[in-house]
Coordinates of C-alpha atoms in Angstrom, one line a residue:
M20 CA 3.2 6.5 -36.7
N21 CA 6.8 5.5 -36.1
Y22 CA 6.1 1.7 -36.1
P23 CA 9.7 0.7 -35.9
F24 CA 10.0 2.4 -32.7
V25 CA 6.9 0.9 -31.4
F26 CA 8.1 -2.6 -32.4
R27 CA 11.4 -2.1 -30.6
Q28 CA 9.8 -1.2 -27.3
L29 CA 7.4 -4.3 -27.6
S30 CA 10.6 -6.4 -28.3
A31 CA 12.0 -5.2 -25.0
V32 CA 8.6 -5.8 -23.3
C33 CA 8.5 -9.5 -24.3
A34 CA 12.1 -10.0 -23.5
M35 CA 11.5 -8.7 -20.0
L36 CA 8.4 -11.0 -19.5
G37 CA 10.3 -13.9 -20.6
A38 CA 13.4 -13.1 -18.3
F39 CA 11.1 -12.7 -15.3
M40 CA 9.6 -15.9 -16.0
F41 CA 12.8 -17.6 -15.3
L42 CA 12.9 -16.3 -11.7
A43 CA 10.0 -18.3 -10.9
L44 CA 11.7 -21.6 -12.0
P45 CA 13.9 -22.1 -8.8
W46 CA 10.7 -22.5 -6.8
A47 CA 10.0 -25.9 -8.1
I48 CA 13.1 -27.2 -6.6
P49 CA 12.4 -29.4 -3.5
A50 CA 14.9 -27.4 -1.4
L51 CA 13.0 -24.4 -1.9
G52 CA 9.8 -26.1 -0.9
G53 CA 8.7 -27.5 -4.2
Q54 CA 7.3 -31.0 -4.8
W55 CA 8.4 -32.2 -8.1
Q56 CA 5.6 -34.6 -8.9
Y57 CA 3.3 -31.4 -8.8
E58 CA 6.0 -28.9 -10.1
A59 CA 7.1 -30.8 -13.5
A60 CA 4.0 -29.6 -15.2
G61 CA 4.6 -26.0 -14.1
V62 CA 8.1 -26.1 -15.1
V63 CA 7.3 -27.2 -18.6
G64 CA 4.7 -24.3 -18.8
L65 CA 7.0 -21.8 -17.8
L66 CA 10.0 -23.2 -20.1
L67 CA 7.6 -23.2 -23.1
S68 CA 6.2 -19.8 -22.3
I69 CA 9.7 -18.3 -22.1
L70 CA 10.5 -19.8 -25.5
V71 CA 7.2 -17.9 -27.0
C72 CA 8.4 -14.6 -25.2
F73 CA 11.8 -14.8 -26.7
I74 CA 10.6 -15.7 -30.2
T75 CA 7.9 -12.8 -30.1
A76 CA 10.7 -10.5 -28.9
G77 CA 12.8 -11.6 -32.0
V78 CA 10.1 -10.9 -34.4
F79 CA 9.2 -7.6 -33.1
R80 CA 12.9 -6.9 -33.2
H81 CA 13.4 -7.8 -36.7
Y82 CA 10.5 -5.2 -37.6
G83 CA 11.8 -2.8 -35.2
S84 CA 15.3 -2.7 -36.8
R85 CA 14.0 -1.1 -40.0
T86 CA 14.0 2.8 -40.2
L87 CA 11.8 5.3 -41.7
E88 CA 13.6 7.8 -44.2
H89 CA 11.1 10.7 -43.0
I90 CA 11.2 9.7 -39.3
P91 CA 14.4 9.9 -36.9
A92 CA 14.9 6.4 -35.3
D93 CA 14.5 7.6 -32.0
F94 CA 11.4 9.9 -32.5
F95 CA 8.3 9.3 -30.6
S96 CA 5.0 11.4 -30.2
K97 CA 2.2 11.4 -27.9
R98 CA 0.6 8.8 -30.2
E99 CA 3.7 6.5 -30.3
A100 CA 3.8 6.6 -26.5
V101 CA 0.2 5.8 -26.3
A102 CA 0.5 2.9 -28.7
V103 CA 3.3 1.5 -26.7
V104 CA 1.8 1.5 -23.4
G105 CA -1.7 0.1 -24.7
L106 CA 0.0 -2.6 -27.0
T107 CA 2.4 -3.5 -24.0
W108 CA -0.6 -4.3 -21.5
I109 CA -2.4 -6.4 -24.1
L110 CA 0.7 -8.3 -25.2
A111 CA 1.5 -8.8 -21.5
T112 CA -2.1 -10.2 -20.7
I113 CA -1.7 -12.7 -23.4
L114 CA 1.8 -13.9 -22.8
G115 CA 1.4 -13.6 -18.9
A116 CA -1.6 -16.0 -19.5
L117 CA 0.4 -18.9 -21.2
P118 CA 1.9 -20.5 -18.1
Y119 CA -1.4 -21.0 -16.8
L120 CA -2.7 -22.6 -19.8
I121 CA 0.4 -24.9 -21.0
A122 CA 1.1 -25.8 -17.3
G123 CA -2.6 -27.3 -17.3
V124 CA -3.5 -25.4 -14.0
H125 CA -6.7 -26.1 -12.4
R126 CA -8.7 -23.3 -10.9
A127 CA -10.7 -25.7 -8.9
E128 CA -10.6 -29.6 -8.5
G129 CA -11.7 -30.9 -11.7
T130 CA -12.0 -27.7 -13.3
P131 CA -8.8 -26.8 -15.7
M132 CA -8.4 -23.0 -16.5
S133 CA -9.9 -21.9 -19.9
V134 CA -8.4 -19.2 -21.9
C135 CA -10.7 -16.5 -20.5
D136 CA -9.7 -17.8 -17.0
A137 CA -6.1 -17.5 -17.8
L138 CA -6.4 -14.1 -19.4
F139 CA -8.5 -13.0 -16.4
E140 CA -5.8 -14.0 -14.0
S141 CA -3.0 -12.4 -16.1
Q142 CA -4.7 -9.0 -16.4
S143 CA -5.6 -9.1 -12.7
G144 CA -2.0 -9.7 -11.9
F145 CA -0.4 -7.0 -14.2
S146 CA -3.1 -4.4 -13.5
T147 CA -2.6 -5.0 -9.8
T148 CA -6.3 -5.7 -9.4
G149 CA -6.2 -8.9 -7.2
S150 CA -9.2 -10.5 -8.3
T151 CA -8.9 -14.2 -8.8
V152 CA -10.6 -17.1 -10.5
F153 CA -8.8 -19.6 -8.1
G154 CA -10.9 -21.3 -5.5
E155 CA -7.8 -23.3 -3.9
L156 CA -4.4 -21.6 -3.8
E157 CA -2.9 -24.1 -1.3
R158 CA -2.8 -27.4 -3.4
P159 CA 0.3 -27.6 -5.4
D160 CA -1.4 -30.5 -7.4
L161 CA -3.8 -27.7 -8.7
L162 CA -1.7 -24.9 -8.9
P163 CA 2.2 -25.6 -8.8
R164 CA 4.4 -23.4 -6.6
C165 CA 6.5 -22.0 -9.5
I166 CA 3.1 -20.9 -11.3
L167 CA 2.0 -19.3 -8.0
F168 CA 5.3 -17.5 -7.7
W169 CA 4.7 -16.2 -11.5
R170 CA 1.3 -14.9 -10.5
F171 CA 2.8 -12.7 -7.9
G172 CA 5.7 -11.8 -10.4
S173 CA 3.0 -10.1 -12.7
H174 CA 2.1 -8.0 -9.7
F175 CA 5.5 -6.9 -9.3
L176 CA 5.8 -6.1 -13.0
G177 CA 2.5 -4.4 -13.4
G178 CA 3.3 -2.2 -10.0
L179 CA 6.5 -1.1 -11.6
G180 CA 5.5 -1.0 -15.2
I181 CA 2.4 1.3 -14.8
M182 CA 4.7 3.8 -12.8
V183 CA 7.9 3.7 -15.5
L184 CA 5.7 3.6 -18.5
F185 CA 3.3 6.6 -17.6
V186 CA 6.2 8.6 -16.1
V187 CA 8.9 7.8 -18.7
L188 CA 6.8 7.5 -21.6
L189 CA 3.5 9.6 -21.3
G190 CA 5.0 11.9 -18.9
Y191 CA 7.5 13.2 -21.4
G192 CA 6.6 17.0 -21.5
T193 CA 3.0 17.8 -20.5
G194 CA 1.7 14.2 -21.5
T195 CA 0.3 13.4 -18.1
K196 CA 0.7 16.4 -15.8
S197 CA -3.0 16.0 -14.8
I198 CA -2.6 12.3 -13.9
V199 CA 0.9 12.2 -12.4
R200 CA 0.9 15.4 -10.4
S201 CA 4.7 14.7 -9.4
E202 CA 5.5 16.9 -12.2
M203 CA 5.0 19.8 -9.8
T204 CA 7.2 18.8 -7.1
G205 CA 10.1 17.0 -9.2
P206 CA 13.5 16.5 -7.3
T207 CA 15.3 18.2 -10.0
K208 CA 15.4 21.7 -11.9
S209 CA 17.1 20.0 -15.3
N210 CA 15.4 20.1 -18.4
P211 CA 11.9 18.1 -18.8
K212 CA 13.5 15.1 -20.5
D213 CA 16.2 14.7 -18.0
R214 CA 13.9 15.5 -15.2
I215 CA 11.4 12.9 -16.3
Q216 CA 14.4 10.3 -16.8
E217 CA 15.6 10.9 -13.2
L218 CA 11.9 10.7 -12.0
G219 CA 11.8 7.2 -13.5
K220 CA 15.1 6.0 -11.6
I221 CA 13.8 7.3 -8.3
V222 CA 10.5 5.4 -8.8
F223 CA 12.2 2.2 -9.8
T224 CA 14.8 2.5 -7.0
M225 CA 12.1 3.4 -4.2
Y226 CA 9.8 0.5 -5.6
V227 CA 12.6 -2.2 -5.3
V228 CA 13.9 -1.0 -1.9
M229 CA 10.1 -1.1 -0.4
N230 CA 10.0 -4.9 -1.5
V231 CA 13.2 -5.7 0.1
V232 CA 12.5 -3.9 3.1
Q233 CA 9.1 -5.5 3.8
T234 CA 10.3 -8.9 2.6
V235 CA 13.0 -8.7 5.5
L236 CA 10.4 -7.6 8.0
L237 CA 7.8 -10.3 7.1
I238 CA 10.7 -13.0 7.2
S239 CA 11.6 -11.8 10.9
F240 CA 8.0 -12.1 11.9
G241 CA 7.8 -15.7 10.9
L242 CA 6.8 -16.0 7.4
S243 CA 8.8 -18.4 4.8
V244 CA 10.9 -16.4 2.2
F245 CA 8.4 -17.6 -0.4
D246 CA 5.4 -16.1 1.5
A247 CA 7.4 -12.9 2.5
L248 CA 8.2 -12.1 -1.2
C249 CA 4.8 -12.7 -2.4
H250 CA 3.1 -10.8 0.0
S251 CA 5.4 -7.8 -0.5
F252 CA 5.0 -8.0 -4.5
S253 CA 1.2 -7.8 -3.6
T254 CA 1.4 -4.9 -1.0
V255 CA 4.0 -2.3 -2.6
S256 CA 2.2 -2.8 -5.9
T257 CA -1.2 -2.4 -4.3
G258 CA -2.3 -5.8 -6.0
G259 CA -4.0 -8.1 -3.4
F260 CA -2.9 -11.6 -4.2
S261 CA -2.2 -13.9 -1.4
T262 CA -0.6 -17.5 -1.4
Y263 CA -3.6 -18.5 1.1
N264 CA -7.3 -18.8 0.5
A265 CA -8.1 -16.9 3.6
S266 CA -5.9 -13.9 2.2
A267 CA -3.9 -11.9 5.1
G268 CA -6.4 -13.4 7.5
H269 CA -4.8 -16.6 7.6
F270 CA -1.9 -15.8 9.8
A271 CA -4.0 -14.7 12.9
A272 CA -6.1 -17.8 12.2
N273 CA -3.4 -20.4 12.2
G274 CA -1.7 -19.1 15.1
Y275 CA 1.3 -17.0 14.1
T276 CA 2.8 -15.4 17.1
D277 CA 3.5 -12.1 15.3
A278 CA 0.2 -12.1 13.4
P279 CA -0.5 -8.5 14.7
A280 CA 3.0 -7.5 13.6
I281 CA 2.5 -9.1 10.4
E282 CA -0.8 -7.3 9.5
W283 CA 0.3 -3.9 10.7
T284 CA 3.5 -4.3 8.3
L285 CA 1.0 -5.2 5.4
T286 CA -1.1 -2.2 6.4
I287 CA 1.7 0.3 6.6
F288 CA 3.2 -0.8 3.0
M289 CA -0.3 -0.8 1.6
F290 CA -0.4 2.9 2.8
L291 CA 3.0 3.6 1.1
G292 CA 2.1 2.3 -2.2
G293 CA -0.9 4.2 -2.0
M294 CA 1.3 7.5 -1.8
N295 CA 2.7 9.6 -4.3
F296 CA 6.4 8.0 -4.8
V297 CA 7.8 11.3 -5.5
L298 CA 6.4 13.0 -2.2
L299 CA 7.5 10.1 -0.4
Y300 CA 11.1 10.3 -1.8
L301 CA 11.2 13.8 -0.8
A302 CA 10.1 12.9 2.7
L303 CA 12.8 10.3 3.1
T304 CA 15.5 12.6 1.7
G305 CA 14.8 15.0 4.5
K306 CA 12.0 17.1 2.9
F307 CA 9.3 16.0 5.2
T308 CA 7.5 19.4 5.3
T309 CA 6.8 19.0 1.6
L310 CA 4.8 15.9 2.5
L311 CA 2.8 17.6 5.2
K312 CA 1.8 20.7 3.2
D313 CA 0.7 18.4 0.2
T314 CA -3.1 18.9 0.0
E315 CA -3.6 15.2 -1.6
W316 CA -1.6 13.7 1.0
R317 CA -3.4 15.3 3.8
T318 CA -6.5 14.3 2.3
Y319 CA -5.5 10.7 1.9
V320 CA -4.6 10.5 5.5
G321 CA -7.8 12.3 6.6
I322 CA -10.1 9.9 4.6
I323 CA -8.4 6.8 6.0
F324 CA -9.1 8.2 9.6
F325 CA -12.4 9.4 9.1
A326 CA -13.4 5.8 7.2
S327 CA -11.8 4.0 10.1
T328 CA -13.6 6.2 12.8
V329 CA -17.0 5.7 11.3
I330 CA -16.8 1.9 10.4
L331 CA -15.2 1.2 14.1
T332 CA -17.9 3.0 15.8
V333 CA -20.8 1.5 13.9
G334 CA -19.3 -1.9 14.4
L335 CA -18.6 -1.8 17.9
I336 CA -21.9 -0.6 18.7
G337 CA -23.6 -3.1 16.3
G338 CA -21.6 -5.9 17.1
D339 CA -20.0 -6.5 13.6
F340 CA -16.4 -7.7 14.6
D341 CA -16.6 -11.5 16.0
N342 CA -13.7 -13.9 16.1
Y343 CA -14.2 -15.5 12.7
G344 CA -12.2 -13.7 10.0
T345 CA -11.8 -14.6 6.3
A346 CA -10.6 -18.2 7.7
D347 CA -13.1 -20.6 8.9
V348 CA -11.6 -21.1 12.4
P349 CA -11.5 -18.6 15.1
F350 CA -8.7 -16.3 15.4
Y351 CA -9.4 -15.1 18.8
V352 CA -10.8 -17.0 21.9
S353 CA -10.9 -15.2 25.3
E354 CA -10.8 -18.7 27.1
K355 CA -9.4 -21.6 25.1
P356 CA -11.1 -24.9 25.2
V357 CA -9.5 -27.5 27.3
S358 CA -9.1 -30.9 25.6
D359 CA -10.5 -33.6 27.9
P360 CA -10.1 -37.3 27.0
A361 CA -12.4 -38.6 29.3
L362 CA -15.2 -36.2 28.6
Q363 CA -14.8 -36.9 24.7
E364 CA -15.0 -40.9 25.6
A365 CA -18.1 -39.9 27.6
E366 CA -19.6 -38.1 24.7
E367 CA -18.8 -40.8 22.1
F368 CA -20.6 -43.4 24.4
Y369 CA -23.6 -41.0 24.7
D370 CA -23.9 -40.6 20.9
E371 CA -23.8 -44.4 20.6
N372 CA -26.1 -45.7 23.2
V373 CA -28.3 -42.6 24.3
F374 CA -28.9 -40.3 21.2
P375 CA -32.6 -40.9 20.1
E376 CA -32.9 -43.4 17.0
E377 CA -35.0 -40.9 15.0
N378 CA -32.2 -38.3 14.8
R379 CA -29.7 -40.8 13.6
Q380 CA -29.0 -40.9 9.9
P381 CA -27.8 -43.8 7.6
I382 CA -24.5 -43.4 6.3
A383 CA -24.0 -43.1 2.5
G384 CA -23.4 -46.3 0.8
E385 CA -23.9 -48.5 4.1
N386 CA -26.6 -50.5 5.4
P387 CA -29.5 -48.7 6.8
G388 CA -28.7 -50.5 10.2
D389 CA -25.4 -48.7 10.3
R390 CA -26.2 -45.3 11.6
V391 CA -24.3 -42.5 12.9
A392 CA -25.6 -39.8 15.5
I393 CA -26.3 -36.5 13.9
P394 CA -27.2 -33.7 16.6
T395 CA -29.6 -31.3 15.5
E396 CA -27.5 -28.3 16.5
T397 CA -23.5 -28.9 16.5
A398 CA -21.6 -26.6 18.7
S399 CA -18.7 -24.7 16.9
A400 CA -15.2 -25.7 17.9
A401 CA -14.9 -22.3 19.6
P402 CA -18.1 -19.8 20.1
R403 CA -18.4 -16.9 18.1
E404 CA -17.5 -13.9 20.5
L405 CA -17.0 -10.3 20.0
I406 CA -13.3 -9.3 19.7
P407 CA -11.7 -6.6 21.9
A408 CA -11.7 -3.1 20.7
T409 CA -8.0 -3.1 20.1
T410 CA -8.1 -6.1 17.5
A411 CA -11.1 -4.7 16.0
F412 CA -9.3 -1.3 15.4
R413 CA -6.5 -3.4 13.7
V414 CA -9.0 -5.3 11.5
V415 CA -10.8 -2.0 10.4
V416 CA -7.8 0.1 9.5
F417 CA -6.3 -2.7 7.7
Q418 CA -9.4 -3.3 5.4
V419 CA -9.8 0.5 5.0
V420 CA -6.1 0.9 3.9
S421 CA -6.7 -2.3 1.5
I422 CA -9.8 -1.0 -0.1
L423 CA -8.8 2.8 -0.4
T424 CA -5.3 1.8 -2.0
T425 CA -7.3 -0.8 -4.1
T426 CA -4.9 -3.6 -2.8
G427 CA -7.9 -5.8 -1.7
L428 CA -6.1 -7.9 0.9
C429 CA -8.5 -9.2 3.5
T430 CA -8.6 -10.0 7.1
D431 CA -12.3 -10.1 7.6
E432 CA -15.4 -10.6 5.8
Y433 CA -16.3 -6.9 5.5
E434 CA -19.4 -7.7 3.3
K435 CA -21.2 -8.8 6.8
W436 CA -20.7 -5.5 8.5
S437 CA -23.4 -3.2 8.8
G438 CA -25.1 -1.4 5.7
L439 CA -23.5 1.8 6.6
S440 CA -20.0 0.4 7.0
C441 CA -20.6 -1.4 3.4
C442 CA -21.6 1.9 1.8
V443 CA -18.3 3.2 3.2
I444 CA -16.3 0.7 1.7
L445 CA -18.0 0.7 -1.6
I446 CA -17.1 4.6 -1.6
L447 CA -13.6 3.9 -0.9
M448 CA -13.4 1.7 -3.9
F449 CA -14.1 4.6 -6.2
L450 CA -11.7 6.9 -4.6
G451 CA -8.3 5.2 -5.0
G452 CA -5.1 6.4 -3.7
C453 CA -2.7 9.2 -4.6
A454 CA -1.5 10.3 -8.0
G455 CA 2.0 9.0 -8.8
S456 CA 1.4 5.9 -6.9
T457 CA 0.4 2.3 -8.0
S458 CA -3.2 2.1 -6.7
G459 CA -5.9 2.4 -9.0
G460 CA -9.4 4.2 -8.7
F461 CA -10.4 8.0 -9.3
K462 CA -7.3 9.4 -7.6
I463 CA -7.5 11.5 -4.6
I464 CA -6.3 14.7 -6.2
R465 CA -9.2 14.4 -8.8
V466 CA -11.5 14.2 -6.0
V467 CA -10.1 17.4 -4.2
C468 CA -10.1 19.3 -7.8
V469 CA -13.8 18.3 -8.3
M470 CA -14.9 19.3 -4.6
R471 CA -13.1 22.9 -5.1
S472 CA -14.5 23.6 -8.5
L473 CA -18.2 22.7 -7.7
P474 CA -18.7 25.9 -5.6
Q475 CA -17.3 27.8 -8.3
E476 CA -19.5 26.1 -11.0
I477 CA -22.5 26.9 -8.7
E478 CA -21.5 30.4 -8.3
Q479 CA -21.4 30.9 -12.3
A480 CA -25.2 30.1 -12.3
F481 CA -26.0 33.2 -10.8
R482 CA -22.6 35.4 -11.2
P483 CA -21.7 34.4 -14.8
N484 CA -19.0 37.1 -15.1
V485 CA -17.2 36.1 -11.9
V486 CA -14.0 34.4 -12.9
R487 CA -12.1 32.8 -9.6
P488 CA -8.9 31.0 -10.0
L489 CA -8.8 27.6 -8.6
F490 CA -5.8 26.7 -6.1
V491 CA -5.2 23.2 -5.0
G492 CA -1.9 23.2 -2.5
G493 CA -1.2 26.7 -3.3
S494 CA -0.9 25.7 -7.2
P495 CA -3.3 27.2 -9.6
I496 CA -5.3 24.5 -11.5
D497 CA -6.1 25.8 -15.0
R498 CA -9.6 25.2 -16.6
E499 CA -8.4 22.8 -19.0
T500 CA -7.1 20.6 -16.1
V501 CA -10.5 20.8 -14.3
R502 CA -12.4 19.8 -17.7
S503 CA -10.1 16.8 -18.4
I504 CA -10.9 15.6 -14.9
M505 CA -14.7 16.0 -15.4
V506 CA -14.2 13.9 -18.8
H507 CA -12.4 11.2 -17.0
F508 CA -15.4 11.2 -14.5
T509 CA -17.8 10.9 -17.2
L510 CA -16.0 8.2 -19.0
M511 CA -15.4 6.1 -15.8
T512 CA -19.2 6.4 -15.1
T513 CA -20.0 5.5 -18.6
V514 CA -17.7 2.4 -18.4
F515 CA -19.3 1.3 -15.0
V516 CA -22.7 1.7 -16.4
M517 CA -22.1 -0.2 -19.7
G518 CA -20.1 -2.9 -18.0
T519 CA -22.6 -3.6 -15.2
F520 CA -25.2 -3.7 -18.1
L521 CA -23.3 -6.1 -20.4
I522 CA -22.7 -8.5 -17.3
L523 CA -26.3 -8.4 -16.5
C524 CA -27.1 -9.2 -20.2
F525 CA -24.5 -12.2 -20.2
E526 CA -24.6 -13.7 -16.8
P527 CA -26.9 -16.4 -16.3
A528 CA -29.2 -17.0 -13.1
S529 CA -27.3 -20.2 -12.3
T530 CA -24.2 -18.1 -11.3
W531 CA -26.3 -17.2 -8.1
G532 CA -27.2 -21.0 -7.7
G533 CA -30.9 -20.8 -9.0
V534 CA -33.2 -20.5 -11.9
T535 CA -34.6 -17.3 -10.5
V536 CA -32.7 -14.6 -8.6
A537 CA -33.9 -11.6 -6.8
G538 CA -33.1 -8.7 -9.1
D539 CA -31.8 -6.4 -6.3
R540 CA -29.1 -9.0 -5.3
K541 CA -28.1 -9.6 -8.9
L542 CA -27.7 -5.9 -9.5
I543 CA -25.7 -5.1 -6.3
D544 CA -23.4 -8.3 -7.2
T545 CA -22.9 -7.2 -10.6
A546 CA -22.3 -3.5 -10.1
S547 CA -19.7 -4.5 -7.2
A548 CA -17.9 -6.9 -9.4
V549 CA -17.5 -4.0 -12.1
A550 CA -16.8 -1.3 -9.6
C551 CA -14.0 -3.5 -8.1
S552 CA -12.7 -4.4 -11.7
L553 CA -12.7 -0.9 -12.9
N554 CA -10.9 0.5 -9.8
N555 CA -8.6 -2.3 -9.5
V556 CA -9.6 -3.3 -5.9
G557 CA -10.0 -7.1 -6.1
P558 CA -12.8 -8.4 -3.9
G559 CA -16.2 -6.7 -3.9
L560 CA -19.4 -7.3 -2.1
G561 CA -21.8 -10.2 -2.1
L562 CA -21.0 -12.7 -4.5
I563 CA -17.4 -11.7 -4.8
G564 CA -17.0 -10.9 -1.1
A565 CA -13.5 -11.3 0.9
R566 CA -13.9 -15.2 0.7
Q567 CA -15.2 -15.7 -2.8
N568 CA -13.8 -15.4 -6.3
F569 CA -14.7 -14.6 -9.9
G570 CA -14.6 -18.5 -11.0
V571 CA -18.4 -18.4 -10.7
F572 CA -19.0 -15.9 -13.7
S573 CA -19.5 -17.1 -17.3
E574 CA -16.8 -17.2 -19.7
M575 CA -18.1 -13.9 -21.5
S576 CA -18.4 -12.1 -18.2
K577 CA -14.6 -13.0 -17.4
F578 CA -13.5 -11.7 -20.6
I579 CA -15.3 -8.4 -20.4
F580 CA -13.8 -8.2 -16.7
T581 CA -10.4 -8.6 -18.3
W582 CA -11.1 -5.5 -20.4
I583 CA -12.7 -3.4 -17.8
M584 CA -9.4 -4.1 -15.6
M585 CA -7.2 -2.8 -18.4
L586 CA -9.3 0.3 -18.8
G587 CA -9.2 1.2 -15.2
R588 CA -5.4 0.6 -14.6
L589 CA -4.3 2.5 -17.9
E590 CA -6.8 5.6 -17.0
L591 CA -9.3 4.8 -19.6
F592 CA -7.9 7.1 -22.2
V593 CA -4.9 5.0 -23.5
I594 CA -7.0 1.8 -24.4
L595 CA -10.0 4.0 -25.5
A596 CA -7.4 6.0 -28.0
M597 CA -6.4 2.9 -29.5
F598 CA -9.9 2.2 -31.0
H599 CA -10.3 5.7 -32.3
P600 CA -10.6 5.7 -36.0
G601 CA -7.8 8.4 -36.6
F602 CA -5.3 7.0 -34.2
W603 CA -3.6 4.7 -36.8
R604 CA -3.8 6.7 -39.5
K605 CA -0.8 8.8 -41.0

């Protein structure tokens, strides 16, 4: 192991994290929307975290300056690459958690963040999972604006870092040909090393440009610069954090004139974030037919079309889509209620003089004689009515793209849809986006390979001597690649089962608000939480649905979820390899 090389890379990572934390500091300025009485703690937290990052970078740089006589200074093998990537994510998780802890951030009123809370939130940001422990995002007294921006900065770095580290480091030679399939359709024909470096530059440029374009579009639709930047970081990285408690459903519920345009913009960039970045580059440079001929991309589009059609059809028939989304106020009312002061005065008079005494309840802390009218049933501010099919179509497509690309932004409480629709959503959580994208999950190219290899495996049962080549998109897939895909699927299943088992062991029944909890409910909620963590989706079903968060779980469970998110984002093998007994030996 070339430890000096590893230390030098870790030093650069620490310095990059510290530098990026500087970018969060200006958002504490009143001119940019900050309120200093709340931002002071956040600024102190960031500055001290920056100091720790640069001190750590200096220590690693010191040890990285040494050279080993028997190893060239710039030499690195697959083992060094795995060590750099794995240690980078562990180190980033720890350093990224410091601003939350030092600033004294509260995840809910009266509940400061614990170490496990901060590690969970940090890893969720860097792994672009989008799960959160925060129950209140819109109160700067609990979560300063500058710390909130750092939360989205972790999305930006995580979405970019996963691409650059895998392609530039692990992608050297044949390291990740089965994971980053862009090796087959690279933009140049130079030698492998130059080709991979060129690929890294293309990915970096595409990623930054997409963030800039989306930010400009969202600003033009009425978002502030802060909200536009944060949601761009969240969608291009397929992360899922939002600046609002209602996630992306905030805009329609709060009367944004261009709310449909905002949601469609987010949908498009989530879709682009889930694509193979190299194929997207080729399409933008005039080679659009390459994109249309790609089997994975066609399957990606087909899954979105099929899932949206099924959910929309079932939902329209069953009445799944009403005018209440992730916000607790209606975002669509066919006939807006008219405010009539005379009618309001008459209703107040009725409550005061006519409402039966037996239905009046004492006000807490007042004399029993002071009573207030409490109607048996209180009408909502606006009725729950079904939304038009065109609006339902927008809601469904948004949610399907968000879940498939493992982004996790929400505009509706999809866990309240029909059982069939929830089943489709659960399947989408495991599929993920395309290889060479920022999304998590199993990846569609692996699904295609598995589905095409199954008939051959079945045929082998009665024709053991027949050998048929496996082709995907006109390119042959060797048996070794198929075997590695099967191993990956087995590992994902094992981690999913073991993670669910551990959470069930450690999580008390009080998490569900009672001493006794129905076993099926606890199992579904736990399995859903593990699935969305392993596949980096963010929200799940039941206890951690579209409007919920992971803050209800115990400290041990959040610590387990942190490792599950990291395992899922780094394709399992990188982290597991570091725990192999022979990895660190000479």
